[in-house]
Amino acid sequence: MGNIQSRLMDEAVRHVPDLTEARVVDVLRSNLHPDQPKTSVKALSVISCDVLSVFHGDELFLTERMENIERFEVINGVGCFFVSFERKSDGKHVIFARGDSRASSSMARTVKRANHFLRFGNTDFSRVGGEGGRTCPKCGKPYPRGAHSCPRCASKIKALTRLAEHARSEWKRLALSV
């Protein structure tokens, strides 16, 4: 699979021992309680091919079979984002994760992957996430529009070295301006 960070996968296996990477749709880390305002939690949502399991700390908070889920969606809140699913049986929307703006890109990626799985029934996510399915292999976040590398993980020293090479011919003007 490769797109799920190994530490998240290790934590998911700790909570769901019989979980294999081939059966995982995505693992989502969220930091706010979905029902209680101003309450921080260390939550982990594990979406496998069979079941959605949400853990707050070491406690199982919610579980739902994937065959009972119609679709997933991200809902924008005030200063936060919610992730919910719609049940097939009663059409009820159930919020299972909430996070602040730091978690928005991972939440969007999770929803795309989960809806892809619900629609097509496979875990080949080569065309899902980011622009054209390009995600950073190091941090798992989608590349910005038009980028071919991850600005979060790119070496800043290498970028400055390249800039210095381009500016070498103009070093006198640069020195004078400084």
PDB file of N, CA and C in Angstrom, residues 2 12 24-25 34 57 67 70 86 106 124 135 140 144 148 150 161 166:
ATOM      1  N   GLY A   2       1.729   1.429   0.983  1.00  0.00           N
ATOM      2  CA  GLY A   2       2.721   2.477   0.946  1.00  0.00           C
ATOM      3  C   GLY A   2       2.253   3.864   1.335  1.00  0.00           C
ATOM      4  N   ALA A  12      -2.636   1.092  14.420  1.00  0.00           N
ATOM      5  CA  ALA A  12      -3.888   0.437  14.021  1.00  0.00           C
ATOM      6  C   ALA A  12      -3.830  -1.056  14.319  1.00  0.00           C
ATOM      7  N   VAL A  24      -6.541  -2.736   4.644  1.00  0.00           N
ATOM      8  CA  VAL A  24      -6.748  -1.386   5.169  1.00  0.00           C
ATOM      9  C   VAL A  24      -7.084  -0.430   4.038  1.00  0.00           C
ATOM     10  N   VAL A  25      -8.157   0.321   4.215  1.00  0.00           N
ATOM     11  CA  VAL A  25      -8.500   1.387   3.280  1.00  0.00           C
ATOM     12  C   VAL A  25      -7.721   2.636   3.664  1.00  0.00           C
ATOM     13  N   PRO A  34     -15.653  14.316  18.592  1.00  0.00           N
ATOM     14  CA  PRO A  34     -16.701  14.649  17.621  1.00  0.00           C
ATOM     15  C   PRO A  34     -17.973  15.210  18.255  1.00  0.00           C
ATOM     16  N   GLY A  57      -8.118   7.043  22.520  1.00  0.00           N
ATOM     17  CA  GLY A  57      -7.134   6.433  23.402  1.00  0.00           C
ATOM     18  C   GLY A  57      -7.104   4.943  23.118  1.00  0.00           C
ATOM     19  N   GLU A  67     -20.383  -2.516   4.815  1.00  0.00           N
ATOM     20  CA  GLU A  67     -21.537  -2.787   3.957  1.00  0.00           C
ATOM     21  C   GLU A  67     -22.762  -1.956   4.356  1.00  0.00           C
ATOM     22  N   GLU A  70     -23.190   4.113   3.183  1.00  0.00           N
ATOM     23  CA  GLU A  70     -23.487   4.607   1.837  1.00  0.00           C
ATOM     24  C   GLU A  70     -22.308   5.415   1.282  1.00  0.00           C
ATOM     25  N   GLU A  86     -22.794   8.166   5.980  1.00  0.00           N
ATOM     26  CA  GLU A  86     -24.243   8.040   5.882  1.00  0.00           C
ATOM     27  C   GLU A  86     -24.591   6.554   5.873  1.00  0.00           C
ATOM     28  N   SER A 106      -5.397  15.342   5.628  1.00  0.00           N
ATOM     29  CA  SER A 106      -5.473  13.892   5.859  1.00  0.00           C
ATOM     30  C   SER A 106      -6.925  13.425   5.906  1.00  0.00           C
ATOM     31  N   ASP A 124      -6.953  -0.297  -4.689  1.00  0.00           N
ATOM     32  CA  ASP A 124      -5.964   0.282  -5.594  1.00  0.00           C
ATOM     33  C   ASP A 124      -6.230   1.778  -5.655  1.00  0.00           C
ATOM     34  N   THR A 135       0.893  11.474  -4.103  1.00  0.00           N
ATOM     35  CA  THR A 135       1.061  11.777  -2.693  1.00  0.00           C
ATOM     36  C   THR A 135       2.516  11.571  -2.324  1.00  0.00           C
ATOM     37  N   GLY A 140       2.820  11.218   3.292  1.00  0.00           N
ATOM     38  CA  GLY A 140       1.505  10.724   2.909  1.00  0.00           C
ATOM     39  C   GLY A 140       0.513  11.789   2.494  1.00  0.00           C
ATOM     40  N   PRO A 144       0.866  19.682  -3.560  1.00  0.00           N
ATOM     41  CA  PRO A 144       0.084  20.864  -3.958  1.00  0.00           C
ATOM     42  C   PRO A 144      -0.144  20.863  -5.469  1.00  0.00           C
ATOM     43  N   HIS A 148       5.574  18.725  -8.201  1.00  0.00           N
ATOM     44  CA  HIS A 148       6.037  17.371  -8.467  1.00  0.00           C
ATOM     45  C   HIS A 148       6.825  16.808  -7.299  1.00  0.00           C
ATOM     46  N   CYS A 150       7.112  17.264  -2.664  1.00  0.00           N
ATOM     47  CA  CYS A 150       6.439  17.725  -1.457  1.00  0.00           C
ATOM     48  C   CYS A 150       7.229  18.875  -0.831  1.00  0.00           C
ATOM     49  N   THR A 161      20.855  25.919  -2.245  1.00  0.00           N
ATOM     50  CA  THR A 161      22.045  25.677  -3.062  1.00  0.00           C
ATOM     51  C   THR A 161      21.744  25.911  -4.537  1.00  0.00           C
ATOM     52  N   HIS A 166      22.159  29.690  -9.366  1.00  0.00           N
ATOM     53  CA  HIS A 166      21.561  30.583 -10.363  1.00  0.00           C
ATOM     54  C   HIS A 166      21.971  32.036 -10.147  1.00  0.00           C
TER      55      HIS A 166
END
